[in-house]
Coordinates of C-alpha atoms and ligand atoms in Angstrom, one line a residue:
M5 CA 84.8 79.2 -4.9
K6 CA 88.3 79.9 -3.7
D7 CA 89.0 78.8 -0.1
V8 CA 91.5 79.7 2.6
V9 CA 92.3 78.2 6.0
I10 CA 93.3 80.8 8.6
I11 CA 95.0 79.5 11.8
G12 CA 94.4 81.9 14.7
S13 CA 91.5 84.2 15.3
G14 CA 93.1 87.3 16.9
I15 CA 93.0 90.7 15.2
S16 CA 95.3 89.7 12.3
G17 CA 93.5 86.4 11.6
M18 CA 90.1 88.1 11.7
A19 CA 91.3 91.0 9.6
C20 CA 92.4 88.5 6.9
A21 CA 89.2 86.5 7.2
V22 CA 86.8 89.5 6.8
E23 CA 88.7 90.9 3.8
C24 CA 88.7 87.4 2.1
A25 CA 85.0 86.9 2.9
R26 CA 84.1 90.4 1.6
R27 CA 85.7 89.5 -1.7
G28 CA 84.0 86.2 -2.0
V29 CA 86.7 83.8 -0.7
H30 CA 85.4 81.0 1.6
V31 CA 87.2 81.0 4.9
C32 CA 87.7 78.3 7.6
L33 CA 88.8 80.2 10.7
V34 CA 90.6 77.9 13.2
S35 CA 91.5 78.5 16.8
P36 CA 91.4 76.5 20.1
F37 CA 89.5 79.3 21.8
P38 CA 87.1 82.2 20.8
S39 CA 88.6 85.4 19.5
E40 CA 87.5 87.2 22.6
R41 CA 90.1 85.2 24.5
S42 CA 93.0 85.8 22.0
Q43 CA 96.0 87.9 23.1
S44 CA 94.7 90.8 21.0
V45 CA 92.1 91.7 23.6
M46 CA 95.0 92.6 26.0
A47 CA 96.2 95.4 23.8
A48 CA 95.7 98.5 25.9
G49 CA 97.6 101.6 24.8
G50 CA 96.5 102.2 21.2
I51 CA 97.2 102.2 17.5
N52 CA 99.5 104.5 15.6
A53 CA 98.4 106.7 12.6
V54 CA 98.9 110.1 11.2
L55 CA 95.4 111.4 10.4
P56 CA 94.7 114.7 8.6
E57 CA 94.2 116.5 12.0
H58 CA 97.7 115.5 13.2
E59 CA 99.9 117.3 15.6
P60 CA 101.6 120.3 13.9
G61 CA 104.8 119.1 12.3
D62 CA 103.8 115.4 12.2
S63 CA 103.5 113.6 8.9
V64 CA 103.3 110.0 7.5
E65 CA 107.0 110.5 6.5
K66 CA 107.8 111.1 10.2
H67 CA 105.9 108.0 11.2
I68 CA 108.0 106.0 8.7
E69 CA 111.2 107.6 9.9
D70 CA 110.4 106.9 13.6
T71 CA 109.5 103.3 12.8
L72 CA 112.7 102.6 10.8
K73 CA 114.8 104.3 13.5
G74 CA 113.1 102.4 16.3
G75 CA 113.8 99.2 14.4
C76 CA 117.5 100.1 13.9
N77 CA 117.1 100.0 10.1
L78 CA 116.0 96.4 9.9
G79 CA 112.4 97.2 9.3
G80 CA 112.7 97.3 5.5
N81 CA 111.9 100.7 3.8
V82 CA 109.2 99.5 1.5
A83 CA 107.4 97.4 4.1
V84 CA 107.4 100.2 6.7
T85 CA 106.3 102.8 4.1
N86 CA 103.3 100.6 3.1
L87 CA 102.4 100.1 6.7
C88 CA 102.5 103.7 7.7
E89 CA 100.7 104.9 4.5
S90 CA 97.8 102.4 5.3
A91 CA 97.2 103.7 8.8
E92 CA 94.7 106.4 8.0
E93 CA 92.5 104.0 6.0
I94 CA 92.7 101.4 8.8
I95 CA 91.5 103.9 11.4
Q96 CA 88.6 104.9 9.1
Y97 CA 87.8 101.2 8.6
L98 CA 87.8 100.5 12.3
E99 CA 85.5 103.4 13.0
K100 CA 83.2 102.2 10.3
I101 CA 82.9 98.7 11.7
G102 CA 82.1 100.1 15.2
T103 CA 85.4 100.7 17.1
V104 CA 84.7 103.5 19.5
F105 CA 87.9 105.7 19.8
S106 CA 88.3 108.1 22.7
T107 CA 87.4 111.7 21.8
D108 CA 87.6 115.2 23.4
D109 CA 84.6 117.3 24.3
S110 CA 84.3 118.4 20.6
K111 CA 84.2 114.8 19.5
N112 CA 87.6 114.9 17.9
L113 CA 89.7 111.7 18.3
V114 CA 92.4 112.2 20.9
R115 CA 95.9 110.8 20.7
R116 CA 98.7 110.1 23.1
A117 CA 102.5 110.0 23.1
F118 CA 104.2 106.6 22.9
G119 CA 107.9 105.7 23.3
G120 CA 110.3 106.4 20.4
Q121 CA 107.8 108.6 18.5
S122 CA 108.6 112.2 17.8
Y123 CA 104.9 113.3 17.9
K124 CA 101.7 112.2 19.6
R125 CA 100.0 109.8 17.1
T126 CA 98.7 106.9 19.1
Y127 CA 94.8 106.7 19.0
Y128 CA 93.1 104.7 21.7
C129 CA 89.9 103.5 23.2
G130 CA 90.4 104.3 26.9
A131 CA 92.8 101.6 27.9
S132 CA 91.0 98.8 26.1
T133 CA 91.9 99.4 22.4
G134 CA 92.4 95.7 21.7
K135 CA 89.0 94.7 23.2
Q136 CA 87.2 97.3 21.1
I137 CA 88.9 96.2 17.9
V138 CA 88.3 92.5 18.6
S139 CA 84.6 93.2 19.4
A140 CA 84.1 95.1 16.1
L141 CA 85.9 92.4 14.0
V142 CA 83.9 89.6 15.8
M143 CA 80.7 91.3 14.6
E144 CA 82.0 91.4 11.1
V145 CA 83.1 87.7 11.2
R146 CA 79.6 86.8 12.5
R147 CA 77.9 88.6 9.6
Y148 CA 79.9 86.6 7.1
E149 CA 79.4 83.4 9.2
A150 CA 75.7 83.9 8.9
A151 CA 76.0 84.3 5.2
G152 CA 77.9 81.0 5.0
V153 CA 81.2 82.5 3.8
I154 CA 83.1 82.1 7.0
Q155 CA 83.1 78.9 8.9
R156 CA 84.5 79.2 12.4
R157 CA 86.2 76.0 13.7
L158 CA 86.7 76.3 17.4
W159 CA 88.4 73.8 19.8
S160 CA 90.9 72.9 17.0
C161 CA 94.6 73.3 16.9
F162 CA 97.2 73.5 14.2
H163 CA 99.2 70.2 14.1
S164 CA 101.2 70.5 10.8
A165 CA 101.0 71.7 7.2
L166 CA 100.5 69.6 4.1
I167 CA 103.6 70.6 2.1
K168 CA 105.0 69.0 -1.0
D169 CA 107.8 70.3 -3.3
G170 CA 107.7 73.8 -1.8
V171 CA 103.9 74.2 -2.1
C172 CA 101.4 74.1 0.8
Y173 CA 98.1 72.4 0.1
G174 CA 96.4 72.5 3.5
V175 CA 96.8 71.8 7.2
V176 CA 96.4 68.9 9.7
L177 CA 94.3 70.0 12.7
F178 CA 93.9 68.3 16.0
D179 CA 90.1 68.2 16.7
E180 CA 89.4 68.1 20.5
A181 CA 85.9 66.6 20.1
K182 CA 87.1 63.7 18.0
G183 CA 90.5 63.4 19.7
Q184 CA 92.1 62.9 16.3
L185 CA 93.9 64.6 13.4
D186 CA 91.9 65.9 10.4
A187 CA 93.3 67.2 7.1
V188 CA 91.8 70.4 5.7
Y189 CA 92.8 71.3 2.1
A190 CA 92.7 74.9 0.8
D191 CA 93.9 77.2 -1.9
A192 CA 95.8 79.2 0.6
I193 CA 96.8 78.8 4.2
V194 CA 97.4 81.8 6.6
I195 CA 99.1 81.5 9.9
A196 CA 98.0 84.1 12.4
T197 CA 99.1 82.4 15.7
G198 CA 100.7 85.4 17.5
G199 CA 104.0 85.5 19.4
Q200 CA 106.2 82.9 21.0
N201 CA 105.4 83.6 24.7
G202 CA 105.3 79.9 25.6
L203 CA 109.1 79.8 25.3
F204 CA 109.5 82.1 28.3
G205 CA 106.8 81.1 30.8
K206 CA 105.5 84.2 32.6
T207 CA 105.3 87.1 30.2
T208 CA 102.8 89.9 29.6
G209 CA 101.1 87.8 26.9
S210 CA 98.8 84.9 26.4
T211 CA 99.7 81.2 27.1
Q212 CA 97.9 80.4 23.8
C213 CA 100.8 81.9 22.0
D214 CA 103.1 79.0 22.7
G215 CA 105.3 79.2 19.6
Y216 CA 104.4 75.6 18.5
T217 CA 103.1 76.5 15.1
A218 CA 106.3 78.5 14.2
G219 CA 108.4 75.6 15.6
K220 CA 106.6 72.9 13.7
L221 CA 106.5 74.8 10.4
F222 CA 110.2 75.6 10.8
M223 CA 110.8 71.8 11.1
Q224 CA 108.8 71.4 7.9
G225 CA 111.1 73.8 6.0
V226 CA 109.6 77.2 6.6
E227 CA 112.2 79.9 7.1
L228 CA 112.2 82.1 10.2
K229 CA 113.6 85.6 10.6
N230 CA 115.1 87.9 13.3
L231 CA 114.3 85.5 16.2
E232 CA 116.9 87.1 18.5
F233 CA 114.9 90.4 18.7
I234 CA 112.6 89.9 21.7
Q235 CA 111.0 93.0 23.2
Y236 CA 111.2 93.3 27.0
H237 CA 108.6 95.8 28.1
P238 CA 110.1 98.0 30.8
T239 CA 107.0 98.4 33.0
T240 CA 105.1 95.3 34.2
M241 CA 103.8 94.3 37.6
E242 CA 104.8 90.9 38.9
T243 CA 101.8 88.7 39.9
S244 CA 101.8 85.0 40.8
Q245 CA 100.6 83.9 37.3
K246 CA 102.0 86.5 34.9
K247 CA 103.6 89.9 34.4
M248 CA 100.8 92.4 34.2
L249 CA 101.5 95.1 31.6
I250 CA 101.6 98.6 32.9
S251 CA 100.8 100.3 29.6
E252 CA 103.2 102.7 28.0
A253 CA 100.2 105.0 28.1
V254 CA 101.2 105.8 31.7
R255 CA 104.5 107.1 30.5
G256 CA 102.8 108.7 27.5
E257 CA 100.6 110.7 30.0
G258 CA 103.7 111.9 31.8
G259 CA 104.5 108.9 34.1
R260 CA 108.0 109.2 35.7
L261 CA 110.4 106.3 36.5
F262 CA 112.5 106.5 39.6
Y263 CA 114.3 104.5 42.2
I264 CA 115.1 105.4 45.8
E265 CA 118.6 106.1 47.1
D266 CA 119.3 107.4 50.6
G267 CA 115.6 108.1 51.0
K268 CA 115.6 110.3 47.8
R269 CA 113.9 109.7 44.5
I270 CA 116.3 109.4 41.5
Y271 CA 114.6 110.1 38.2
F272 CA 117.2 108.2 36.3
M273 CA 115.7 108.3 32.8
E274 CA 115.3 112.1 33.0
E275 CA 118.8 112.5 34.5
K276 CA 120.4 110.6 31.6
Y277 CA 118.1 111.5 28.6
G278 CA 116.5 114.8 29.5
P279 CA 112.8 115.8 29.8
R280 CA 111.6 113.1 27.3
G281 CA 113.8 110.4 29.1
N282 CA 110.8 108.3 30.3
L283 CA 109.7 108.0 26.7
Q284 CA 112.8 106.5 25.2
T285 CA 112.2 103.3 23.2
R286 CA 111.4 100.1 25.2
D287 CA 114.8 98.5 24.7
V288 CA 116.6 101.5 26.1
V289 CA 114.3 101.9 29.2
A290 CA 114.4 98.1 29.9
R291 CA 118.2 98.1 29.8
E292 CA 118.4 101.1 32.1
I293 CA 116.1 99.4 34.6
D294 CA 118.1 96.2 34.4
K295 CA 121.3 98.1 35.0
I296 CA 120.0 99.7 38.2
G297 CA 119.5 96.3 39.8
K298 CA 117.0 97.5 42.5
Q299 CA 113.3 98.1 42.7
V300 CA 112.1 100.8 40.2
F301 CA 108.8 102.6 40.5
L302 CA 106.5 104.4 38.0
D303 CA 104.7 107.4 39.3
I304 CA 101.6 109.0 37.7
S305 CA 100.0 110.2 41.0
F306 CA 100.7 113.8 40.3
L307 CA 97.9 113.9 37.7
A308 CA 94.5 114.9 38.9
P309 CA 92.5 111.7 39.9
K310 CA 89.8 112.7 37.4
E311 CA 92.3 112.8 34.6
I312 CA 93.6 109.3 35.6
E313 CA 90.1 108.0 35.7
Q314 CA 89.4 109.4 32.2
K315 CA 92.7 108.4 30.5
L316 CA 93.9 105.3 32.4
P317 CA 90.9 103.7 34.0
E318 CA 92.0 100.1 33.3
V319 CA 95.5 100.7 34.6
K320 CA 94.0 102.1 37.8
E321 CA 91.7 99.1 38.2
L322 CA 94.5 96.5 37.3
C323 CA 96.9 98.0 39.9
K324 CA 94.2 98.0 42.6
K325 CA 93.1 94.5 41.8
Y326 CA 96.5 92.8 41.4
G327 CA 98.8 94.9 43.6
D328 CA 96.4 96.8 46.0
I329 CA 97.9 100.0 44.7
D330 CA 96.0 103.3 44.3
I331 CA 97.8 104.9 41.4
T332 CA 96.2 108.3 42.2
K333 CA 98.1 108.3 45.5
E334 CA 101.2 106.0 45.2
P335 CA 103.8 104.8 42.6
I336 CA 103.7 101.4 41.0
P337 CA 106.6 99.0 41.5
V338 CA 107.7 97.8 38.0
V339 CA 109.9 95.2 36.4
P340 CA 110.8 94.5 32.7
S341 CA 109.2 91.4 31.1
V342 CA 109.2 89.6 27.8
H343 CA 106.4 91.3 25.8
F344 CA 106.6 91.1 22.0
F345 CA 108.4 89.2 19.4
M346 CA 109.9 91.1 16.5
G347 CA 111.0 87.8 14.9
G348 CA 108.9 85.1 13.4
F349 CA 108.1 83.8 9.9
A350 CA 110.2 85.3 7.2
V351 CA 107.6 86.8 4.7
H352 CA 107.7 88.8 1.5
L353 CA 105.8 92.1 1.1
N354 CA 102.7 90.1 0.2
H355 CA 103.1 88.1 3.5
E356 CA 103.8 84.8 1.7
T357 CA 106.6 82.6 3.3
N358 CA 109.2 80.7 1.3
I359 CA 106.5 78.0 0.8
R360 CA 104.0 78.8 -1.9
N361 CA 100.5 79.5 -0.8
L362 CA 101.5 79.6 2.9
F363 CA 101.2 83.0 4.4
A364 CA 101.9 84.5 7.9
V365 CA 100.3 87.6 9.4
G366 CA 100.3 89.5 12.7
E367 CA 102.8 89.0 15.4
C368 CA 103.9 85.6 14.2
A369 CA 105.3 87.2 11.0
S370 CA 108.5 89.2 11.1
M371 CA 108.4 92.3 8.9
Y372 CA 107.9 95.9 10.0
H373 CA 109.5 96.2 13.5
G374 CA 113.1 95.3 12.7
A375 CA 115.2 95.2 15.9
N376 CA 112.6 96.9 18.1
R377 CA 108.9 97.6 17.8
L378 CA 107.4 101.0 18.6
G379 CA 104.3 100.8 20.9
G380 CA 101.1 101.1 18.9
N381 CA 102.6 99.8 15.7
S382 CA 101.7 96.1 16.2
L383 CA 97.9 96.5 16.1
L384 CA 98.5 98.5 13.0
A385 CA 100.7 95.7 11.5
A386 CA 98.2 93.0 12.5
L387 CA 95.4 94.8 10.7
Y388 CA 97.5 95.7 7.7
S389 CA 99.2 92.4 7.2
G390 CA 95.8 90.5 7.5
K391 CA 94.4 92.6 4.7
R392 CA 97.6 92.5 2.6
A393 CA 97.7 88.7 2.6
A394 CA 94.0 88.6 1.8
E395 CA 94.5 90.9 -1.3
E396 CA 97.3 88.5 -2.5
I397 CA 95.1 85.4 -2.0
I398 CA 92.2 87.1 -3.9
E399 CA 94.4 87.8 -6.9
R400 CA 96.0 84.4 -7.0
T401 CA 95.1 81.9 -9.7
V402 CA 93.9 78.7 -8.1
V403 CA 95.6 75.4 -8.8
K404 CA 93.2 72.7 -7.5
K405 CA 95.4 69.6 -8.1
Q406 CA 96.3 68.2 -4.7
P407 CA 98.8 65.4 -3.9
D408 CA 97.4 62.5 -1.8
F409 CA 98.5 62.9 1.9
T410 CA 96.4 59.9 3.2
K411 CA 99.5 57.9 4.2
E412 CA 101.1 60.8 6.1
L413 CA 97.9 61.4 7.9
E414 CA 97.5 57.8 9.0
K415 CA 101.1 57.8 10.3
E416 CA 100.6 61.0 12.3
N417 CA 97.4 59.6 13.9
R418 CA 99.2 56.4 14.8
I419 CA 102.0 58.4 16.5
L420 CA 99.5 60.6 18.3
K421 CA 97.7 57.5 19.7
E422 CA 101.0 56.0 20.9
M423 CA 101.9 59.2 22.6
M424 CA 98.6 59.5 24.4
T425 CA 98.8 56.1 25.8
G426 CA 102.6 55.8 26.4
K427 CA 104.4 55.7 29.7
S428 CA 105.4 59.0 31.2
Q429 CA 108.9 59.6 32.4
F430 CA 109.0 63.3 32.5
P431 CA 106.0 65.6 33.1
V432 CA 105.5 68.0 30.2
M433 CA 104.9 71.0 32.4
Y434 CA 108.1 70.3 34.2
I435 CA 110.1 70.6 31.0
R436 CA 108.2 73.7 29.9
E437 CA 109.0 75.3 33.2
M438 CA 112.7 74.4 32.8
L439 CA 112.7 75.8 29.3
A440 CA 111.2 79.0 30.5
D441 CA 113.9 79.3 33.2
T442 CA 116.6 78.6 30.6
M443 CA 115.3 81.2 28.2
Q444 CA 114.8 83.9 30.8
K445 CA 118.2 83.3 32.3
Y446 CA 120.3 83.0 29.1
L447 CA 118.3 85.1 26.6
G448 CA 117.5 88.0 28.9
I449 CA 117.8 91.7 28.3
V450 CA 121.6 91.3 28.3
R451 CA 123.2 88.2 26.7
D452 CA 126.7 87.0 25.8
E453 CA 128.4 84.0 24.0
T454 CA 128.7 82.0 27.2
S455 CA 125.1 82.5 28.3
L456 CA 123.8 81.6 24.8
E457 CA 126.0 78.5 24.6
K458 CA 124.6 77.4 28.0
G459 CA 121.1 78.0 26.8
I460 CA 121.7 75.8 23.7
E461 CA 123.1 73.1 25.8
D462 CA 120.0 73.1 28.1
V463 CA 117.6 73.0 25.1
E464 CA 119.6 70.2 23.5
Y465 CA 119.0 68.2 26.6
Y466 CA 115.3 68.9 26.8
L467 CA 115.0 67.9 23.1
S468 CA 116.8 64.6 23.9
I469 CA 114.1 63.7 26.4
A470 CA 111.1 65.2 24.7
N471 CA 110.0 61.9 23.1
R472 CA 109.8 60.2 26.4
I473 CA 106.7 62.1 27.5
Q474 CA 103.1 61.2 27.9
Y475 CA 100.2 63.3 26.7
D476 CA 96.4 63.1 27.1
S477 CA 93.7 64.1 24.8
S478 CA 92.4 67.5 26.0
V479 CA 93.2 70.6 23.9
M480 CA 95.5 72.1 26.6
A481 CA 97.4 68.8 26.9
Y482 CA 97.5 68.6 23.2
M483 CA 99.2 72.0 23.2
N484 CA 101.8 70.3 25.4
Y485 CA 102.2 67.7 22.7
S486 CA 103.8 70.6 20.9
L487 CA 106.9 70.2 23.0
E488 CA 109.3 69.2 20.2
G489 CA 108.2 72.2 18.0
I490 CA 108.6 74.6 21.0
L491 CA 112.0 73.3 21.9
T492 CA 113.2 73.4 18.3
L493 CA 112.0 77.0 18.1
A494 CA 113.9 77.8 21.3
R495 CA 117.0 76.2 19.9
A496 CA 116.7 78.3 16.7
T497 CA 116.2 81.5 18.7
L498 CA 119.3 80.9 20.8
T499 CA 121.2 80.1 17.6
C500 CA 120.2 83.4 15.9
A501 CA 121.2 85.3 19.0
K502 CA 124.6 83.6 19.1
Q503 CA 125.4 84.4 15.5
R504 CA 124.5 88.2 15.8
K505 CA 127.8 89.4 17.3
E506 CA 126.7 93.0 17.9
S507 CA 124.2 95.0 19.9
R508 CA 121.2 96.3 18.0
G509 CA 117.7 97.3 19.3
A510 CA 116.3 94.7 21.7
H511 CA 119.4 92.4 21.1
Y512 CA 122.0 93.5 23.6
R513 CA 125.3 91.6 23.9
R514 CA 127.6 92.3 26.8
D515 CA 130.6 91.0 24.7
Y516 CA 129.7 93.0 21.6
S517 CA 128.1 96.1 23.0
D518 CA 128.1 98.2 19.8
K519 CA 126.2 98.2 16.5
D520 CA 128.3 96.7 13.7
A521 CA 127.5 97.7 10.1
Q522 CA 128.2 94.2 8.8
F523 CA 125.2 93.0 10.7
E524 CA 122.7 95.5 9.2
Y525 CA 120.7 92.7 7.7
A526 CA 117.9 90.4 8.8
T527 CA 118.9 87.0 10.3
I528 CA 117.3 84.1 8.4
I529 CA 117.3 80.6 9.9
S530 CA 116.3 77.3 8.2
Y531 CA 116.2 73.7 9.3
A532 CA 116.8 70.5 7.4
N533 CA 117.7 67.0 8.7
G534 CA 118.3 68.2 12.2
E535 CA 120.7 71.0 11.1
Y536 CA 120.1 74.7 11.9
K537 CA 121.4 77.0 9.1
V538 CA 121.7 80.7 9.8
R539 CA 122.5 83.5 7.3
L540 CA 122.3 87.2 7.1
D541 CA 119.9 88.3 4.3
E542 CA 122.5 90.4 2.5
E543 CA 120.5 90.1 -0.8
R544 CA 117.4 91.5 1.2
S545 CA 115.5 88.6 -0.5
Y546 CA 112.5 89.1 1.8
E547 CA 112.1 92.8 1.1
S548 CA 110.2 92.3 -2.1
Ligands
FAD627 C1 99.4 93.1 27.4 C2 99.6 93.5 26.0 C3 99.3 94.8 25.6 C4 99.5 95.2 24.3 N1 99.2 96.5 23.9 C5 99.4 96.9 22.6 C6 99.0 98.2 22.2 O1 98.5 99.0 23.0 N2 99.2 98.5 20.9 C7 99.8 97.7 20.0 O2 100.0 98.0 18.8 N3 100.1 96.4 20.4 C8 99.9 96.0 21.6 N4 100.2 94.7 22.0 C9 100.7 93.7 21.0 C10 99.4 93.3 20.2 O3 98.3 93.2 21.0 C11 99.7 92.0 19.5 O4 100.9 92.0 18.8 C12 98.6 91.7 18.5 O5 97.3 91.8 19.1 C13 98.8 90.3 17.9 O6 97.7 89.9 17.2 P1 97.7 88.5 16.4 O7 96.4 88.4 15.6 O8 98.9 88.4 15.6 O9 97.8 87.4 17.5 P2 96.9 86.9 18.8 O10 95.9 88.0 19.1 O11 97.9 86.6 19.8 O12 96.1 85.7 18.2 C14 96.7 84.5 18.0 C15 95.6 83.5 17.7 O13 96.2 82.2 17.3 C16 95.5 81.2 18.0 N5 96.5 80.0 18.2 C17 97.7 80.0 18.8 N6 98.2 78.7 18.6 C18 97.4 78.0 17.8 C19 97.4 76.7 17.3 N7 98.4 75.8 17.5 N8 96.3 76.3 16.5 C20 95.3 77.2 16.2 N9 95.3 78.4 16.7 C21 96.3 78.9 17.5 C22 95.1 81.8 19.4 O14 94.2 81.0 20.0 C23 94.6 83.2 18.9 O15 93.3 83.0 18.4 C24 100.0 94.3 23.3 C25 100.3 93.0 23.7 C26 100.1 92.6 25.0 C27 100.5 91.2 25.5

């Protein structure tokens, strides 16, 4: 029987696992925590699709057009076409496995408007679309687990990959119960570890998405792409622990942004962009808020309380719970925050990386969103990419011969033991907090050459002290062990941003404020012997 190891059990990892299992491939599904705690459960607003009963004028072609335009032509025509064409089948599949979408009184699925889209095509489950999809997929995973085709391996973390001569043979996992590293061999390895929120500290996302896996694999020779494109969501609410997302659904339902000047409300987005001003893409809205430099509010209180209760119940609850705000009566104070990563592993259309048999899916893979993602497209991409990688794995001929990695494993275990008992000079959390400050400060909504150089200088310093740190053996502390990988990824991200001397989508440079046609290619970065090599993918080598 063919086997696959999938690292990460959010929506993309589970979508891949279920498809592999359905077609008879044995799956080992690895994550430090259950799927119900993955970032995917936070997805609120919905998932995009053009279904047969679409808005008059809408079509799959328009969905493709909007996605490519939102991504500033870096999304890749074939990839985006495949994604958008798959959407109808994906919604049907989700319904079949038990996802309950919101409907009107006649039981027709309802849709809402999302930023950057010319028609309403975002389908949703109240304001808990992610939770609904995760629950449905968890039930599917359990079915195959009971049949012995999926083995879930919880409380385990990715440590490194077993790669020789450009081929991946398996992974090394850190097992919390044993406090040691284990090798797991497989015919294919799929990385589904989500975004790189850990680089930025407080974001809208999960702390589980720390970026370590991308950083470590990058150090092992895997190419990364478009790291400079980081989506700042324009509307989040500041709390002590994180930035709580105020879903784009609020603007989709008519929510209006304003600030106060001389006691008067200034609806700045409508003044500048007309009646659909509040629904500009996220990069545009975030930049406009950043420019204003004073408190901005989002108002939806003009809707009937019953309508708010029906369409935005979780937003209402969240604002009450974390900000003591009643959105049926008062506006929400909002700030932009790091939210989504368009960049990640460079993958081909089949989601394989530059290393044979090593795949990447979901948010950790860079493919469909180009320079800026449209809301509602990432759940679609997570589901589509998981299935697409599974299809490739199913078709692959198996080569069972494996090189012997025993020596490498012994060495890694020895290093791990030394680290866990060594003397601490710098607390890990302190460095991670400093890194987050550096990234927020120098790689914010607006960057320039000087800020990026300062960022690189800071990260170089953190890297120089990273090996003088002590760790202990709990999973969370082990995640801190990831420091070198995280810092290397941060350094790579700043390097990509520095070389893109133009402004495009979510990458806005004060010193190069216009788009430049010579940069209309993806950025690819690789690493060897401590050197970072960046190039523009002029041959479009990852678009096939
Ligand atoms: C607040 C919020 C709201 C959102 N709303 C929407 C929306 O309405 N529509 C939309 O399309 N998108 C939305 N998104 C984006 C979307 O939810 C994500 O892009 C998508 O769910 C990512 O799924 P994933 O499977 O790639 O990753 P995740 O769901 O992030 O899963 C990652 C998995 O990897 C595991 N993992 C991490 N590190 C390791 C390691 N070292 N070893 C082993 N396992 C590891 C984690 O434990 C987890 O199981 C939202 C995002 C946020 C934060």
